[in-house]
mmCIF file of C-alpha atoms in Angstrom:
data_model
loop_
_atom_site.group_PDB
_atom_site.id
_atom_site.type_symbol
_atom_site.label_atom_id
_atom_site.label_comp_id
_atom_site.label_asym_id
_atom_site.label_seq_id
_atom_site.Cartn_x
_atom_site.Cartn_y
_atom_site.Cartn_z
ATOM 1 C CA UNK N 1 111.138 127.212 136.781
ATOM 2 C CA UNK N 2 108.486 125.506 138.429
ATOM 3 C CA UNK N 3 105.351 127.156 139.653
ATOM 4 C CA UNK N 4 103.683 126.802 142.298
ATOM 5 C CA UNK N 5 101.000 129.271 143.399
ATOM 6 C CA UNK N 6 99.573 128.888 146.497
ATOM 7 C CA UNK N 7 95.988 129.783 147.381
ATOM 8 C CA UNK N 8 94.563 131.259 150.751
ATOM 9 C CA UNK N 9 91.281 131.247 151.859
ATOM 10 C CA UNK N 10 88.796 133.034 149.779
ATOM 11 C CA UNK N 11 87.344 135.237 152.582
ATOM 12 C CA UNK N 12 91.103 136.260 153.805
ATOM 13 C CA UNK N 13 92.006 137.250 150.222
ATOM 14 C CA UNK N 14 94.342 140.266 150.840
ATOM 15 C CA UNK N 15 93.815 140.485 146.492
ATOM 16 C CA UNK N 16 89.811 140.249 146.170
ATOM 17 C CA UNK N 17 87.934 143.117 145.707
ATOM 18 C CA UNK N 18 86.139 145.602 148.800
ATOM 19 C CA UNK N 19 82.898 144.654 147.171
ATOM 20 C CA UNK N 20 83.567 140.512 146.914
ATOM 21 C CA UNK N 21 81.340 138.982 149.703
ATOM 22 C CA UNK N 22 83.462 137.572 152.480
ATOM 23 C CA UNK N 23 80.569 135.222 154.777
ATOM 24 C CA UNK N 24 77.049 135.655 154.337
ATOM 25 C CA UNK N 25 74.904 137.819 156.330
ATOM 26 C CA UNK N 26 71.646 135.375 157.216
ATOM 27 C CA UNK N 27 69.227 134.598 159.528
ATOM 28 C CA UNK N 28 67.075 132.096 158.055
ATOM 29 C CA UNK N 29 68.693 128.657 159.971
ATOM 30 C CA UNK N 30 68.132 126.862 156.358
ATOM 31 C CA UNK N 31 70.499 129.410 154.418
ATOM 32 C CA UNK N 32 72.584 129.409 157.754
ATOM 33 C CA UNK N 33 73.318 125.772 157.539
ATOM 34 C CA UNK N 34 74.282 126.032 154.039
ATOM 35 C CA UNK N 35 76.666 129.288 154.104
ATOM 36 C CA UNK N 36 78.437 126.961 157.117
ATOM 37 C CA UNK N 37 78.947 124.204 154.829
ATOM 38 C CA UNK N 38 79.663 125.825 151.771
ATOM 39 C CA UNK N 39 82.445 127.988 153.894
ATOM 40 C CA UNK N 40 84.030 124.906 155.727
ATOM 41 C CA UNK N 41 83.914 123.381 152.826
ATOM 42 C CA UNK N 42 85.674 125.626 150.897
ATOM 43 C CA UNK N 43 88.597 126.163 153.856
ATOM 44 C CA UNK N 44 88.910 121.880 153.017
ATOM 45 C CA UNK N 45 89.843 122.437 149.326
ATOM 46 C CA UNK N 46 92.621 125.190 149.911
ATOM 47 C CA UNK N 47 93.584 122.782 153.132
ATOM 48 C CA UNK N 48 94.046 119.886 151.011
ATOM 49 C CA UNK N 49 95.344 122.123 147.844
ATOM 50 C CA UNK N 50 97.921 123.576 150.514
ATOM 51 C CA UNK N 51 98.955 120.536 151.954
ATOM 52 C CA UNK N 52 99.710 119.511 148.237
ATOM 53 C CA UNK N 53 101.576 122.494 147.516
ATOM 54 C CA UNK N 54 104.044 122.625 150.571
ATOM 55 C CA UNK N 55 105.176 118.888 149.842
ATOM 56 C CA UNK N 56 106.147 120.087 146.068
ATOM 57 C CA UNK N 57 107.641 123.090 147.454
ATOM 58 C CA UNK N 58 110.014 120.759 149.816
ATOM 59 C CA UNK N 59 111.022 118.249 147.182
ATOM 60 C CA UNK N 60 111.756 120.832 144.734
ATOM 61 C CA UNK N 61 113.940 122.779 147.596
ATOM 62 C CA UNK N 62 115.617 119.055 148.164
ATOM 63 C CA UNK N 63 115.876 118.592 144.445
ATOM 64 C CA UNK N 64 118.004 122.285 143.995
ATOM 65 C CA UNK N 65 120.045 121.623 147.165
ATOM 66 C CA UNK N 66 120.925 117.927 145.003
ATOM 67 C CA UNK N 67 121.982 120.189 142.210
ATOM 68 C CA UNK N 68 124.433 122.658 143.880
ATOM 69 C CA UNK N 69 125.241 119.978 145.153
ATOM 70 C CA UNK N 70 126.239 117.716 142.359
ATOM 71 C CA UNK N 71 127.882 121.342 140.355
ATOM 72 C CA UNK N 72 129.969 121.935 143.632
ATOM 73 C CA UNK N 73 131.279 117.846 142.710
ATOM 74 C CA UNK N 74 131.710 118.607 138.594
ATOM 75 C CA UNK N 75 133.638 121.722 139.667
ATOM 76 C CA UNK N 76 136.448 119.051 141.596
ATOM 77 C CA UNK N 77 136.032 115.742 139.389
ATOM 78 C CA UNK N 78 136.835 114.826 136.309
ATOM 79 C CA UNK N 79 136.466 112.621 133.587
ATOM 80 C CA UNK N 80 134.275 109.851 131.591
ATOM 81 C CA UNK N 81 132.649 108.262 134.517
ATOM 82 C CA UNK N 82 132.106 112.324 136.277
ATOM 83 C CA UNK N 83 130.594 112.835 133.117
ATOM 84 C CA UNK N 84 127.763 110.066 132.460
ATOM 85 C CA UNK N 85 127.150 110.730 135.965
ATOM 86 C CA UNK N 86 125.784 114.091 135.692
ATOM 87 C CA UNK N 87 124.374 113.199 132.979
ATOM 88 C CA UNK N 88 122.309 110.701 134.310
ATOM 89 C CA UNK N 89 121.714 113.231 137.473
ATOM 90 C CA UNK N 90 120.436 115.763 135.437
ATOM 91 C CA UNK N 91 117.909 113.282 133.174
ATOM 92 C CA UNK N 92 116.169 112.046 136.501
ATOM 93 C CA UNK N 93 116.401 116.263 137.704
ATOM 94 C CA UNK N 94 114.318 116.702 134.505
ATOM 95 C CA UNK N 95 111.683 113.183 135.146
ATOM 96 C CA UNK N 96 111.498 115.134 138.777
ATOM 97 C CA UNK N 97 110.336 118.082 137.393
ATOM 98 C CA UNK N 98 108.424 117.152 134.291
ATOM 99 C CA UNK N 99 106.392 115.385 137.057
ATOM 100 C CA UNK N 100 106.043 117.616 139.726
ATOM 101 C CA UNK N 101 105.233 120.460 137.212
ATOM 102 C CA UNK N 102 101.974 118.001 135.993
ATOM 103 C CA UNK N 103 101.260 116.879 140.024
ATOM 104 C CA UNK N 104 101.220 120.721 140.339
ATOM 105 C CA UNK N 105 98.613 122.016 137.169
ATOM 106 C CA UNK N 106 96.396 118.700 137.880
ATOM 107 C CA UNK N 107 95.799 120.036 141.693
ATOM 108 C CA UNK N 108 95.242 123.678 140.276
ATOM 109 C CA UNK N 109 92.390 122.222 137.842
ATOM 110 C CA UNK N 110 90.563 120.112 140.840
ATOM 111 C CA UNK N 111 90.403 122.627 143.164
ATOM 112 C CA UNK N 112 88.756 125.001 140.014
ATOM 113 C CA UNK N 113 86.632 121.769 139.397
ATOM 114 C CA UNK N 114 85.481 120.902 142.928
ATOM 115 C CA UNK N 115 85.212 125.126 143.465
ATOM 116 C CA UNK N 116 82.456 125.028 141.001
ATOM 117 C CA UNK N 117 81.067 122.168 141.994
ATOM 118 C CA UNK N 118 80.540 124.078 145.596
ATOM 119 C CA UNK N 119 78.867 127.087 143.303
ATOM 120 C CA UNK N 120 75.959 124.074 141.964
ATOM 121 C CA UNK N 121 75.185 122.875 144.818
ATOM 122 C CA UNK N 122 74.735 126.134 146.501
ATOM 123 C CA UNK N 123 72.837 127.227 143.677
ATOM 124 C CA UNK N 124 70.639 124.133 144.063
ATOM 125 C CA UNK N 125 69.805 124.608 147.875
ATOM 126 C CA UNK N 126 69.422 127.994 148.097
ATOM 127 C CA UNK N 127 66.959 127.727 145.373
ATOM 128 C CA UNK N 128 64.884 124.588 147.171
ATOM 129 C CA UNK N 129 65.564 126.995 150.171
ATOM 130 C CA UNK N 130 63.599 129.581 148.684
ATOM 131 C CA UNK N 131 60.640 127.479 147.193
ATOM 132 C CA UNK N 132 60.327 125.817 150.686
ATOM 133 C CA UNK N 133 59.777 129.802 152.308
ATOM 134 C CA UNK N 134 57.309 131.258 149.799
ATOM 135 C CA UNK N 135 54.943 128.384 149.115
ATOM 136 C CA UNK N 136 56.429 125.269 151.516
ATOM 137 C CA UNK N 137 56.940 123.483 148.224
ATOM 138 C CA UNK N 138 60.421 121.757 146.660
ATOM 139 C CA UNK N 139 61.207 121.219 143.231
ATOM 140 C CA UNK N 140 61.704 118.019 142.290
ATOM 141 C CA UNK N 141 65.220 118.596 140.979
ATOM 142 C CA UNK N 142 67.969 120.837 141.716
ATOM 143 C CA UNK N 143 70.110 120.045 139.362
ATOM 144 C CA UNK N 144 69.890 122.078 136.980
ATOM 145 C CA UNK N 145 72.249 123.964 134.007
ATOM 146 C CA UNK N 146 73.989 126.842 133.954
ATOM 147 C CA UNK N 147 71.308 128.452 131.881
ATOM 148 C CA UNK N 148 68.404 127.120 133.768
ATOM 149 C CA UNK N 149 69.446 128.330 137.117
ATOM 150 C CA UNK N 150 70.169 132.004 135.290
ATOM 151 C CA UNK N 151 66.246 131.687 134.246
ATOM 152 C CA UNK N 152 65.391 130.305 137.900
ATOM 153 C CA UNK N 153 67.048 133.144 140.141
ATOM 154 C CA UNK N 154 65.718 135.299 137.136
ATOM 155 C CA UNK N 155 62.276 134.819 137.594
ATOM 156 C CA UNK N 156 62.681 135.341 141.568
ATOM 157 C CA UNK N 157 64.833 139.245 140.700
ATOM 158 C CA UNK N 158 68.115 137.906 141.354
ATOM 159 C CA UNK N 159 70.876 138.494 138.099
ATOM 160 C CA UNK N 160 73.595 136.926 138.216
ATOM 161 C CA UNK N 161 75.854 139.627 136.390
ATOM 162 C CA UNK N 162 74.599 142.091 138.708
ATOM 163 C CA UNK N 163 77.366 139.771 141.282
ATOM 164 C CA UNK N 164 80.526 142.019 142.032
ATOM 165 C CA UNK N 165 82.413 138.486 141.346
ATOM 166 C CA UNK N 166 80.719 137.131 138.881
ATOM 167 C CA UNK N 167 83.309 137.286 136.498
ATOM 168 C CA UNK N 168 85.579 135.447 138.723
ATOM 169 C CA UNK N 169 82.608 133.150 139.061
ATOM 170 C CA UNK N 170 81.520 132.852 135.520
ATOM 171 C CA UNK N 171 85.773 132.458 134.729
ATOM 172 C CA UNK N 172 85.580 129.633 137.067
ATOM 173 C CA UNK N 173 82.668 128.066 135.271
ATOM 174 C CA UNK N 174 84.632 128.380 131.853
ATOM 175 C CA UNK N 175 87.585 126.213 133.334
ATOM 176 C CA UNK N 176 86.036 124.017 134.619
ATOM 177 C CA UNK N 177 83.654 123.546 131.533
ATOM 178 C CA UNK N 178 87.154 123.052 129.513
ATOM 179 C CA UNK N 179 88.880 121.026 132.312
ATOM 180 C CA UNK N 180 85.532 118.631 131.762
ATOM 181 C CA UNK N 181 85.389 118.653 128.429
ATOM 182 C CA UNK N 182 87.964 120.307 125.321
ATOM 183 C CA UNK N 183 90.777 120.188 127.972
ATOM 184 C CA UNK N 184 91.943 123.610 126.212
ATOM 185 C CA UNK N 185 91.279 127.213 126.349
ATOM 186 C CA UNK N 186 88.130 128.461 124.634
ATOM 187 C CA UNK N 187 87.349 131.484 122.574
ATOM 188 C CA UNK N 188 85.596 133.171 125.798
ATOM 189 C CA UNK N 189 88.568 132.204 128.436
ATOM 190 C CA UNK N 190 90.981 133.670 126.544
ATOM 191 C CA UNK N 191 89.333 137.550 126.726
ATOM 192 C CA UNK N 192 90.410 137.314 130.512
ATOM 193 C CA UNK N 193 93.658 138.826 131.592
ATOM 194 C CA UNK N 194 94.311 134.841 132.609
ATOM 195 C CA UNK N 195 94.215 133.115 129.658
ATOM 196 C CA UNK N 196 95.324 136.392 127.247
ATOM 197 C CA UNK N 197 96.805 135.256 123.972
ATOM 198 C CA UNK N 198 96.249 131.366 125.066
ATOM 199 C CA UNK N 199 93.201 130.264 122.823
ATOM 200 C CA UNK N 200 93.064 126.203 121.720
ATOM 201 C CA UNK N 201 96.106 125.424 123.922
ATOM 202 C CA UNK N 202 95.587 122.466 126.374
ATOM 203 C CA UNK N 203 95.052 122.952 129.683
ATOM 204 C CA UNK N 204 97.901 120.396 131.287
ATOM 205 C CA UNK N 205 100.160 122.418 129.581
ATOM 206 C CA UNK N 206 99.218 125.848 131.489
ATOM 207 C CA UNK N 207 100.419 127.045 135.262
ATOM 208 C CA UNK N 208 96.900 128.206 136.111
ATOM 209 C CA UNK N 209 96.499 130.448 138.737
ATOM 210 C CA UNK N 210 93.045 129.139 140.930
ATOM 211 C CA UNK N 211 93.261 131.998 143.885
ATOM 212 C CA UNK N 212 90.854 134.102 141.581
ATOM 213 C CA UNK N 213 88.843 131.923 140.432
ATOM 214 C CA UNK N 214 88.252 130.112 144.177
ATOM 215 C CA UNK N 215 87.782 133.497 145.018
ATOM 216 C CA UNK N 216 85.311 134.268 142.916
ATOM 217 C CA UNK N 217 83.715 131.363 142.942
ATOM 218 C CA UNK N 218 83.134 131.558 147.207
ATOM 219 C CA UNK N 219 81.992 135.275 146.891
ATOM 220 C CA UNK N 220 79.248 133.969 144.191
ATOM 221 C CA UNK N 221 77.851 131.475 146.833
ATOM 222 C CA UNK N 222 78.037 133.992 150.104
ATOM 223 C CA UNK N 223 76.161 136.949 147.865
ATOM 224 C CA UNK N 224 73.779 134.883 146.597
ATOM 225 C CA UNK N 225 72.718 133.480 149.740
ATOM 226 C CA UNK N 226 72.435 136.792 150.489
ATOM 227 C CA UNK N 227 70.217 138.177 148.382
ATOM 228 C CA UNK N 228 68.044 134.718 148.711
ATOM 229 C CA UNK N 229 67.724 136.010 152.069
ATOM 230 C CA UNK N 230 66.800 139.106 151.119
ATOM 231 C CA UNK N 231 63.533 137.611 148.922
ATOM 232 C CA UNK N 232 62.965 135.759 151.598
ATOM 233 C CA UNK N 233 62.006 138.670 153.785
ATOM 234 C CA UNK N 234 60.966 140.514 151.603
ATOM 235 C CA UNK N 235 57.552 142.484 152.393
#
């Protein structure tokens, strides 16, 4: 059975924990601009993903109808020619299923990678906004590594591990890294519910469920902007 996991907009994800941040409540013009841009970037990711998913769902339904029709004919038509045609048809269906499964898995990996790109963008822009508000300076570069972001924000009293969406966002980061580098489920990833027991398996052969990762990434971004807002206006 083919799996085409749906993704809804993360700010209306009914399965998200109640303490996840759906939309950032910020007043700083610069932070409002960042929050708005990130919101619509996630919106576009989900729309593009769902458009492709619906195409795959419709194609799968069409193939199933052809399979059902072929089975009906097999019940009434006999002979070697009929058997040969049925065999070739089954091969065609198998090839179609394989192709659609790979397209679905590719789109799942893509939305995870692009979600993490938005997290990195948010972290860089939010940190720059904080420095400008604090001292009027801008860092020479906002292209930091994860450990650098942890250190930079930790210095101003923002601890990522305290975010409600940290676990899901961090898993999004780990999956992103695995997709770009090793291509396999890491030890740390296998400790999560979604990848439990899958250590060492190739991600290309796994049906990733992107919804919690996308929702976690979005909530992390919105939460970070709110916390930077609080630091900017702190006494």
